[in-house]
């Protein structure tokens, strides 16, 4: 059921947020043959994901992971 | 003849505790009348939207704010200040989610300027951050209760503060506009002197700065610059806003020197800095220090307008304060004009 799903990643700009997300995506890829559809970067951890990024994530991915980092 | 017993005030107060609608202190149980008076005082309709937090699907409705202002112990005439503070809270530049929910646990500092501060008797003098003044205590409390009860910002839920700080109960004071070396904060931020305004600022902490010998701004401001560049500050990556509160004797030193606001800001931009090697040794930046890091400076401040300077506090004593901002330039202070109603 999880095999082959496309992952959207939301990076919140904190230290190591991108590394954490990519490592998670790598594990999901090896375990379930998932692929990274794209990673968007928020303006800051305090801001919501902008509308254009939401539209892009909705179009390209089957689910989204939002990382916090630090 | 039917007799309707009035609810016992003490049991009402306990009921509010039981429902989690308080900040841990007793509240004033609202009535239809007290809420209506609160709304009328600010010229607000019951269903008026004061703001929206888009990321949370939260609309802040005037009636809810008025209820929380009553709960906090506000008098009706305080409501225009509370309403303006809520508008600041919902302004996109403030970016509510971070300062409200972060592990950093910031206080929502409210600085009130203009005629309304004097009319309401807001304290700007001795003990300006402390206890004893009803408008200071209850206006700030009304904002925090609104955040908890109308904006889902409850401890352990969408308020994830590790420690929080005592300013989270209430942090509201007026600027001392009479003893100011320059124009007051709201004028520096584009309003007229005869307007009333509230400036909302998210602060992680409060450092009192002591200097009893400085007769010129330079040594005094070195103390501020040092406090604004300590190794434990969250602001290592970005150029955050900071708030300086200069009190009586220190304000006098600045006034007599003739230094302008811009000179003070420029001095702090130049001196609030640490060597990259120090930041790496303290694991505030990744990696091992290199020889070049020993002579490379990391600056904490960038733009003069990011350094908010106000005057408040007693005239006697060598104390001032600096309040580093929350986050890494992820929120900005917001000043909102306060409507005055007859």
CSV table of C-alpha atoms in Angstrom, one decimal:
chain,number,residue,atom,x,y,z
A,1,UNK,CA,0.0,0.0,0.0
A,2,UNK,CA,2.9,2.4,0.7
A,3,UNK,CA,5.0,1.2,-2.1
A,4,UNK,CA,5.9,3.7,-4.7
A,5,UNK,CA,4.3,6.8,-3.1
A,6,UNK,CA,5.6,10.2,-3.9
A,7,UNK,CA,6.8,12.2,-0.9
A,8,UNK,CA,6.6,16.0,-0.6
A,9,UNK,CA,8.9,17.6,1.9
A,10,UNK,CA,8.4,20.9,3.7
A,11,UNK,CA,11.6,22.4,5.1
A,12,UNK,CA,11.1,24.9,7.8
A,13,UNK,CA,14.6,26.7,7.6
A,14,UNK,CA,15.9,25.5,11.0
A,15,UNK,CA,19.3,23.9,11.4
A,16,UNK,CA,19.3,20.3,10.0
A,17,UNK,CA,15.7,20.4,8.9
A,18,UNK,CA,16.6,19.5,5.3
A,19,UNK,CA,19.1,16.8,6.5
A,20,UNK,CA,16.4,15.2,8.7
A,21,UNK,CA,13.8,15.2,5.9
A,22,UNK,CA,16.2,13.8,3.3
A,23,UNK,CA,17.4,11.1,5.6
A,24,UNK,CA,13.8,10.1,6.3
A,25,UNK,CA,12.9,10.2,2.6
A,26,UNK,CA,16.0,8.0,1.9
A,27,UNK,CA,14.8,5.4,4.4
A,28,UNK,CA,11.3,5.4,3.0
A,29,UNK,CA,12.8,5.1,-0.4
A,30,UNK,CA,14.8,2.0,0.5
A,31,UNK,CA,12.0,0.4,2.5
A,32,UNK,CA,9.0,1.2,0.3
A,33,UNK,CA,10.5,2.4,-3.0
A,34,UNK,CA,9.1,5.9,-2.4
A,35,UNK,CA,10.5,8.9,-4.3
A,36,UNK,CA,10.9,12.5,-3.4
A,37,UNK,CA,8.6,14.6,-5.5
A,38,UNK,CA,10.0,17.9,-4.3
A,39,UNK,CA,11.0,19.9,-1.2
A,40,UNK,CA,9.7,23.3,-0.5
A,41,UNK,CA,11.3,25.8,1.9
A,42,UNK,CA,9.1,27.9,4.2
A,43,UNK,CA,9.8,31.6,4.7
A,44,UNK,CA,10.5,30.8,8.3
A,45,UNK,CA,9.4,28.3,10.9
A,46,UNK,CA,6.8,30.9,12.0
A,47,UNK,CA,5.1,31.3,8.7
A,48,UNK,CA,2.7,29.0,7.0
A,49,UNK,CA,3.5,27.3,3.7
A,50,UNK,CA,2.6,29.7,0.9
A,51,UNK,CA,-0.3,29.0,-1.5
A,52,UNK,CA,1.8,28.3,-4.5
A,53,UNK,CA,3.9,25.7,-2.7
A,54,UNK,CA,0.8,24.0,-1.4
A,55,UNK,CA,-0.6,23.8,-4.9
A,56,UNK,CA,2.7,22.3,-6.2
A,57,UNK,CA,2.8,19.8,-3.3
A,58,UNK,CA,-0.8,18.8,-3.9
A,59,UNK,CA,-0.1,18.2,-7.6
A,60,UNK,CA,3.2,16.3,-7.3
A,61,UNK,CA,3.0,14.3,-4.1
A,62,UNK,CA,0.9,11.6,-2.5
A,63,UNK,CA,1.7,12.8,1.1
A,64,UNK,CA,3.8,15.5,2.8
A,65,UNK,CA,6.3,15.4,5.6
A,66,UNK,CA,7.0,18.6,7.5
A,67,UNK,CA,10.3,18.6,9.4
A,68,UNK,CA,11.3,20.8,12.3
A,69,UNK,CA,15.1,20.3,12.7
A,70,UNK,CA,17.4,22.0,15.2
B,1,UNK,CA,-43.4,34.5,43.4
B,2,UNK,CA,-40.3,32.8,42.0
B,3,UNK,CA,-36.9,33.5,43.4
B,4,UNK,CA,-33.8,33.0,41.2
B,5,UNK,CA,-30.7,32.6,43.2
B,6,UNK,CA,-27.6,34.5,42.0
B,7,UNK,CA,-24.7,32.1,41.3
B,8,UNK,CA,-22.1,32.2,44.0
B,9,UNK,CA,-19.1,34.1,42.7
B,10,UNK,CA,-16.6,31.8,44.3
B,11,UNK,CA,-18.2,28.7,42.7
B,12,UNK,CA,-18.2,30.5,39.3
B,13,UNK,CA,-14.5,31.2,39.7
B,14,UNK,CA,-13.9,27.5,40.5
B,15,UNK,CA,-15.9,26.6,37.4
B,16,UNK,CA,-13.6,28.6,35.2
B,17,UNK,CA,-10.6,26.9,36.7
B,18,UNK,CA,-12.2,23.5,36.1
B,19,UNK,CA,-12.8,24.2,32.4
B,20,UNK,CA,-9.2,25.4,31.9
B,21,UNK,CA,-10.2,29.0,31.0
B,22,UNK,CA,-7.8,30.7,33.3
B,23,UNK,CA,-4.1,31.4,33.4
B,24,UNK,CA,-3.9,29.9,36.9
B,25,UNK,CA,-5.1,33.0,38.7
B,26,UNK,CA,-8.8,33.7,39.6
B,27,UNK,CA,-10.8,35.4,36.9
B,28,UNK,CA,-13.7,37.8,37.0
B,29,UNK,CA,-16.8,35.9,35.8
B,30,UNK,CA,-18.3,37.8,32.8
B,31,UNK,CA,-22.0,38.7,32.5
B,32,UNK,CA,-24.0,39.8,29.4
B,33,UNK,CA,-23.8,43.4,30.8
B,34,UNK,CA,-20.0,43.5,31.4
B,35,UNK,CA,-19.2,42.0,28.0
B,36,UNK,CA,-21.6,44.5,26.3
B,37,UNK,CA,-19.9,47.4,28.2
B,38,UNK,CA,-16.5,46.2,27.1
B,39,UNK,CA,-17.6,46.1,23.4
B,40,UNK,CA,-19.3,49.5,23.6
B,41,UNK,CA,-16.2,51.1,25.1
B,42,UNK,CA,-14.2,50.1,22.0
B,43,UNK,CA,-17.1,50.8,19.5
B,44,UNK,CA,-17.1,47.1,18.5
B,45,UNK,CA,-19.9,44.9,17.2
B,46,UNK,CA,-20.2,41.6,18.9
B,47,UNK,CA,-19.5,39.6,15.7
B,48,UNK,CA,-16.7,41.9,14.4
B,49,UNK,CA,-13.6,40.1,13.3
B,50,UNK,CA,-10.5,41.6,14.9
B,51,UNK,CA,-8.1,39.3,13.1
B,52,UNK,CA,-7.3,36.0,11.5
B,53,UNK,CA,-4.5,33.4,11.9
B,54,UNK,CA,-4.6,31.7,8.6
B,55,UNK,CA,-2.4,28.8,9.4
B,56,UNK,CA,-4.7,27.8,12.2
B,57,UNK,CA,-8.1,28.6,10.6
B,58,UNK,CA,-8.7,30.9,13.5
B,59,UNK,CA,-10.9,34.0,13.4
B,60,UNK,CA,-10.7,36.3,16.5
B,61,UNK,CA,-14.1,37.7,17.1
B,62,UNK,CA,-14.7,40.8,19.2
B,63,UNK,CA,-17.1,39.2,21.6
B,64,UNK,CA,-14.5,36.5,22.6
B,65,UNK,CA,-11.9,39.2,23.2
B,66,UNK,CA,-14.4,41.2,25.3
B,67,UNK,CA,-15.2,38.1,27.4
B,68,UNK,CA,-11.5,37.5,28.0
B,69,UNK,CA,-11.0,41.2,28.9
B,70,UNK,CA,-13.6,40.9,31.5
B,71,UNK,CA,-12.1,37.6,32.8
B,72,UNK,CA,-8.7,39.4,33.0
B,73,UNK,CA,-10.2,42.2,35.2
B,74,UNK,CA,-10.1,45.0,32.7
B,75,UNK,CA,-12.2,48.1,33.0
B,76,UNK,CA,-14.3,48.8,29.9
B,77,UNK,CA,-12.1,51.8,29.0
B,78,UNK,CA,-9.1,49.5,28.6
B,79,UNK,CA,-10.8,47.6,25.7
B,80,UNK,CA,-9.6,49.8,22.8
B,81,UNK,CA,-6.0,49.0,23.9
B,82,UNK,CA,-6.8,45.2,24.1
B,83,UNK,CA,-8.5,45.3,20.7
B,84,UNK,CA,-5.6,47.1,19.1
B,85,UNK,CA,-3.2,44.6,20.7
B,86,UNK,CA,-5.2,41.7,19.2
B,87,UNK,CA,-5.0,43.3,15.8
B,88,UNK,CA,-1.3,43.5,16.1
B,89,UNK,CA,-1.2,39.9,17.2
B,90,UNK,CA,-3.0,38.9,14.0
B,91,UNK,CA,-1.0,41.0,11.7
B,92,UNK,CA,0.9,38.9,9.1
B,93,UNK,CA,4.2,40.7,10.0
B,94,UNK,CA,3.9,39.3,13.5
B,95,UNK,CA,3.7,35.8,12.2
B,96,UNK,CA,1.7,34.6,15.3
B,97,UNK,CA,2.4,30.9,15.1
B,98,UNK,CA,6.1,31.0,16.0
B,99,UNK,CA,6.1,33.4,18.9
B,100,UNK,CA,2.9,31.9,20.3
B,101,UNK,CA,3.8,28.3,20.1
B,102,UNK,CA,7.6,28.0,20.1
B,103,UNK,CA,9.6,26.2,22.7
B,104,UNK,CA,11.2,29.6,23.3
B,105,UNK,CA,8.1,30.7,25.1
B,106,UNK,CA,8.0,34.4,24.4
B,107,UNK,CA,6.1,37.1,26.3
B,108,UNK,CA,3.9,39.3,24.3
B,109,UNK,CA,5.2,42.7,25.3
B,110,UNK,CA,2.8,45.6,24.9
B,111,UNK,CA,4.1,49.2,24.8
B,112,UNK,CA,1.4,51.8,25.0
B,113,UNK,CA,2.0,55.3,23.7
B,114,UNK,CA,0.0,58.5,23.3
B,115,UNK,CA,-2.9,60.2,25.2
B,116,UNK,CA,-4.7,57.0,26.1
B,117,UNK,CA,-1.8,55.8,28.2
B,118,UNK,CA,-2.1,58.9,30.4
B,119,UNK,CA,-5.9,58.8,30.5
B,120,UNK,CA,-6.0,55.1,31.6
B,121,UNK,CA,-3.2,55.6,34.2
B,122,UNK,CA,-0.8,53.1,32.6
B,123,UNK,CA,2.4,53.0,34.6
B,124,UNK,CA,5.5,54.2,32.8
B,125,UNK,CA,7.6,55.0,35.8
B,126,UNK,CA,8.8,53.2,38.9
B,127,UNK,CA,8.3,49.4,38.6
B,128,UNK,CA,7.0,49.8,35.1
B,129,UNK,CA,7.4,46.0,34.5
B,130,UNK,CA,6.2,45.1,38.0
B,131,UNK,CA,3.0,44.7,39.9
B,132,UNK,CA,0.6,47.3,41.3
B,133,UNK,CA,-1.1,49.0,38.3
B,134,UNK,CA,-4.5,47.6,37.1
B,135,UNK,CA,-4.3,48.6,33.4
B,136,UNK,CA,-0.7,47.3,33.1
B,137,UNK,CA,-1.7,44.0,34.8
B,138,UNK,CA,-5.0,43.4,33.1
B,139,UNK,CA,-4.5,44.6,29.5
B,140,UNK,CA,-1.6,42.2,29.1
B,141,UNK,CA,-3.5,39.5,30.8
B,142,UNK,CA,-6.5,39.9,28.5
B,143,UNK,CA,-4.3,39.4,25.5
B,144,UNK,CA,-2.8,36.2,27.0
B,145,UNK,CA,-6.2,34.9,28.0
B,146,UNK,CA,-7.5,35.6,24.5
B,147,UNK,CA,-4.6,33.6,23.0
B,148,UNK,CA,-5.5,30.7,25.3
B,149,UNK,CA,-9.2,30.7,25.1
B,150,UNK,CA,-9.9,32.0,21.5
B,151,UNK,CA,-6.7,31.2,19.6
B,152,UNK,CA,-6.0,27.6,20.8
B,153,UNK,CA,-2.7,28.7,22.4
B,154,UNK,CA,-2.8,26.6,25.6
B,155,UNK,CA,0.2,25.3,27.4
B,156,UNK,CA,1.0,21.8,26.3
B,157,UNK,CA,-1.2,22.0,23.2
B,158,UNK,CA,-0.3,24.9,20.8
B,159,UNK,CA,1.9,26.6,23.4
B,160,UNK,CA,5.0,24.4,23.6
B,161,UNK,CA,7.2,26.6,25.8
B,162,UNK,CA,10.0,24.7,27.5
B,163,UNK,CA,10.2,27.1,30.4
B,164,UNK,CA,8.0,30.1,29.4
B,165,UNK,CA,8.6,33.2,31.3
B,166,UNK,CA,6.7,35.2,33.9
B,167,UNK,CA,5.9,37.9,31.3
B,168,UNK,CA,3.6,35.4,29.7
B,169,UNK,CA,1.0,36.2,32.4
B,170,UNK,CA,1.0,39.9,31.4
B,171,UNK,CA,3.6,42.3,30.1
B,172,UNK,CA,2.2,45.7,29.4
B,173,UNK,CA,3.7,49.2,30.1
B,174,UNK,CA,3.5,52.7,28.9
B,175,UNK,CA,6.4,54.7,27.5
B,176,UNK,CA,7.6,57.6,29.5
B,177,UNK,CA,7.2,60.2,26.9
B,178,UNK,CA,8.0,63.2,29.1
B,179,UNK,CA,11.6,62.3,29.9
B,180,UNK,CA,12.5,61.0,26.5
B,181,UNK,CA,15.7,62.0,24.8
B,182,UNK,CA,13.9,61.7,21.4
B,183,UNK,CA,10.5,61.2,19.9
B,184,UNK,CA,8.4,58.4,21.5
B,185,UNK,CA,8.3,54.9,19.9
B,186,UNK,CA,5.0,55.3,18.1
B,187,UNK,CA,6.2,58.5,16.4
B,188,UNK,CA,9.5,56.8,15.5
B,189,UNK,CA,7.4,54.1,13.8
B,190,UNK,CA,5.3,56.6,11.7
B,191,UNK,CA,2.4,57.8,13.9
B,192,UNK,CA,1.6,61.3,15.1
B,193,UNK,CA,2.4,62.3,18.7
B,194,UNK,CA,-1.3,63.0,19.4
B,195,UNK,CA,-2.2,59.5,18.3
B,196,UNK,CA,-2.5,56.6,20.7
B,197,UNK,CA,-0.9,53.3,19.8
B,198,UNK,CA,0.1,49.9,21.1
B,199,UNK,CA,3.3,48.1,19.9
B,200,UNK,CA,3.4,44.4,20.2
B,201,UNK,CA,6.8,42.7,20.5
B,202,UNK,CA,7.7,39.1,21.1
B,203,UNK,CA,10.4,38.8,23.7
B,204,UNK,CA,12.2,35.7,25.0
B,205,UNK,CA,13.6,37.2,28.1
B,206,UNK,CA,14.4,40.4,30.0
B,207,UNK,CA,18.0,41.3,31.1
B,208,UNK,CA,18.4,44.2,33.4
B,209,UNK,CA,21.4,46.2,32.5
B,210,UNK,CA,23.3,48.0,35.3
B,211,UNK,CA,25.8,50.7,34.9
B,212,UNK,CA,26.3,53.3,37.7
B,213,UNK,CA,29.5,55.0,36.4
B,214,UNK,CA,28.9,55.8,32.8
B,215,UNK,CA,28.6,59.5,32.2
B,216,UNK,CA,28.7,59.1,28.4
B,217,UNK,CA,26.6,56.8,26.1
B,218,UNK,CA,29.6,54.8,24.8
B,219,UNK,CA,30.4,52.8,28.0
B,220,UNK,CA,26.7,52.5,28.8
B,221,UNK,CA,25.9,51.1,25.4
B,222,UNK,CA,28.8,48.6,25.6
B,223,UNK,CA,26.8,47.0,28.4
B,224,UNK,CA,23.8,46.8,26.2
B,225,UNK,CA,25.8,45.4,23.2
B,226,UNK,CA,27.3,42.8,25.5
B,227,UNK,CA,23.9,41.7,26.7
B,228,UNK,CA,22.6,41.5,23.1
B,229,UNK,CA,25.4,39.2,22.0
B,230,UNK,CA,25.7,36.6,24.7
B,231,UNK,CA,26.4,33.0,23.6
B,232,UNK,CA,23.0,31.7,24.7
B,233,UNK,CA,20.9,34.0,22.6
B,234,UNK,CA,18.7,32.2,20.1
B,235,UNK,CA,19.6,34.8,17.5
B,236,UNK,CA,22.7,33.4,15.9
B,237,UNK,CA,21.5,32.9,12.3
B,238,UNK,CA,19.5,35.9,11.6
B,239,UNK,CA,19.4,39.6,12.4
B,240,UNK,CA,16.6,39.7,15.0
B,241,UNK,CA,14.8,42.7,16.4
B,242,UNK,CA,15.7,43.8,20.0
B,243,UNK,CA,14.0,46.1,22.5
B,244,UNK,CA,15.9,48.4,24.7
B,245,UNK,CA,14.1,50.1,27.6
B,246,UNK,CA,16.2,53.0,28.9
B,247,UNK,CA,15.3,54.2,32.3
B,248,UNK,CA,15.8,57.6,34.1
B,249,UNK,CA,19.5,58.0,34.9
B,250,UNK,CA,20.6,56.3,31.7
B,251,UNK,CA,18.1,58.3,29.6
B,252,UNK,CA,19.6,61.4,31.2
B,253,UNK,CA,23.1,60.3,30.1
B,254,UNK,CA,21.9,59.9,26.5
B,255,UNK,CA,19.9,63.1,26.5
B,256,UNK,CA,22.8,65.2,27.8
B,257,UNK,CA,25.2,63.7,25.3
B,258,UNK,CA,23.1,64.9,22.4
B,259,UNK,CA,23.3,61.4,20.7
B,260,UNK,CA,20.5,60.7,18.3
B,261,UNK,CA,18.5,57.5,18.2
B,262,UNK,CA,20.3,56.7,14.9
B,263,UNK,CA,23.7,57.1,16.6
B,264,UNK,CA,22.7,54.7,19.4
B,265,UNK,CA,21.4,52.2,16.9
B,266,UNK,CA,24.6,52.4,14.8
B,267,UNK,CA,26.8,51.9,17.9
B,268,UNK,CA,24.9,48.8,18.9
B,269,UNK,CA,25.0,47.4,15.3
B,270,UNK,CA,28.8,47.8,15.4
B,271,UNK,CA,29.3,46.3,18.9
B,272,UNK,CA,26.8,43.6,19.3
B,273,UNK,CA,29.0,40.8,17.9
B,274,UNK,CA,30.9,37.7,18.7
B,275,UNK,CA,33.9,36.0,17.1
B,276,UNK,CA,32.9,33.0,15.0
B,277,UNK,CA,35.4,30.9,17.0
B,278,UNK,CA,33.6,31.7,20.2
B,279,UNK,CA,30.3,30.7,18.7
B,280,UNK,CA,31.8,27.4,17.4
B,281,UNK,CA,33.4,26.6,20.7
B,282,UNK,CA,30.0,27.0,22.3
B,283,UNK,CA,28.4,24.8,19.7
B,284,UNK,CA,26.2,27.7,18.6
B,285,UNK,CA,27.6,27.3,15.1
B,286,UNK,CA,28.6,23.9,13.6
B,287,UNK,CA,32.2,22.8,13.1
B,288,UNK,CA,35.6,23.3,14.7
B,289,UNK,CA,37.0,26.8,15.0
B,290,UNK,CA,39.6,27.6,12.3
B,291,UNK,CA,42.4,30.2,12.7
B,292,UNK,CA,40.4,32.6,10.5
B,293,UNK,CA,37.4,32.2,12.9
B,294,UNK,CA,39.4,33.8,15.7
B,295,UNK,CA,39.4,37.1,13.9
B,296,UNK,CA,36.1,36.9,12.1
B,297,UNK,CA,33.1,38.6,13.7
B,298,UNK,CA,29.5,37.5,13.5
B,299,UNK,CA,27.2,40.5,13.9
B,300,UNK,CA,23.8,40.1,15.7
B,301,UNK,CA,22.1,43.3,14.5
B,302,UNK,CA,21.7,44.6,11.0
B,303,UNK,CA,19.2,47.4,10.5
B,304,UNK,CA,18.7,50.5,12.8
B,305,UNK,CA,14.9,50.1,12.8
B,306,UNK,CA,15.3,46.6,14.2
B,307,UNK,CA,16.5,48.2,17.4
B,308,UNK,CA,13.5,49.4,19.2
B,309,UNK,CA,14.3,51.9,21.9
B,310,UNK,CA,11.8,53.1,24.5
B,311,UNK,CA,12.0,55.0,27.8
B,312,UNK,CA,10.3,53.8,30.9
B,313,UNK,CA,11.1,53.2,34.6
B,314,UNK,CA,11.9,55.3,37.6
B,315,UNK,CA,14.1,58.3,37.5
B,316,UNK,CA,16.5,57.2,40.3
B,317,UNK,CA,18.7,54.2,39.8
B,318,UNK,CA,21.2,53.0,37.2
B,319,UNK,CA,19.1,50.3,35.7
B,320,UNK,CA,17.8,49.8,32.2
B,321,UNK,CA,16.8,46.6,30.3
B,322,UNK,CA,17.2,44.9,27.1
B,323,UNK,CA,14.7,42.3,25.7
B,324,UNK,CA,16.1,40.2,22.9
B,325,UNK,CA,13.5,39.2,20.4
B,326,UNK,CA,12.1,35.8,19.9
B,327,UNK,CA,13.4,33.7,16.9
B,328,UNK,CA,15.7,34.5,14.1
B,329,UNK,CA,13.9,37.4,12.4
B,330,UNK,CA,10.8,35.3,12.0
B,331,UNK,CA,8.6,37.9,13.7
B,332,UNK,CA,8.4,41.6,13.6
B,333,UNK,CA,7.0,44.1,16.1
B,334,UNK,CA,3.7,45.6,15.0
B,335,UNK,CA,2.4,49.0,16.0
B,336,UNK,CA,-1.4,49.6,15.8
B,337,UNK,CA,-3.1,52.9,16.3
B,338,UNK,CA,-5.7,52.8,19.0
B,339,UNK,CA,-9.2,54.2,18.2
B,340,UNK,CA,-10.6,56.5,20.9
B,341,UNK,CA,-14.3,56.4,21.6
B,342,UNK,CA,-16.4,58.8,23.7
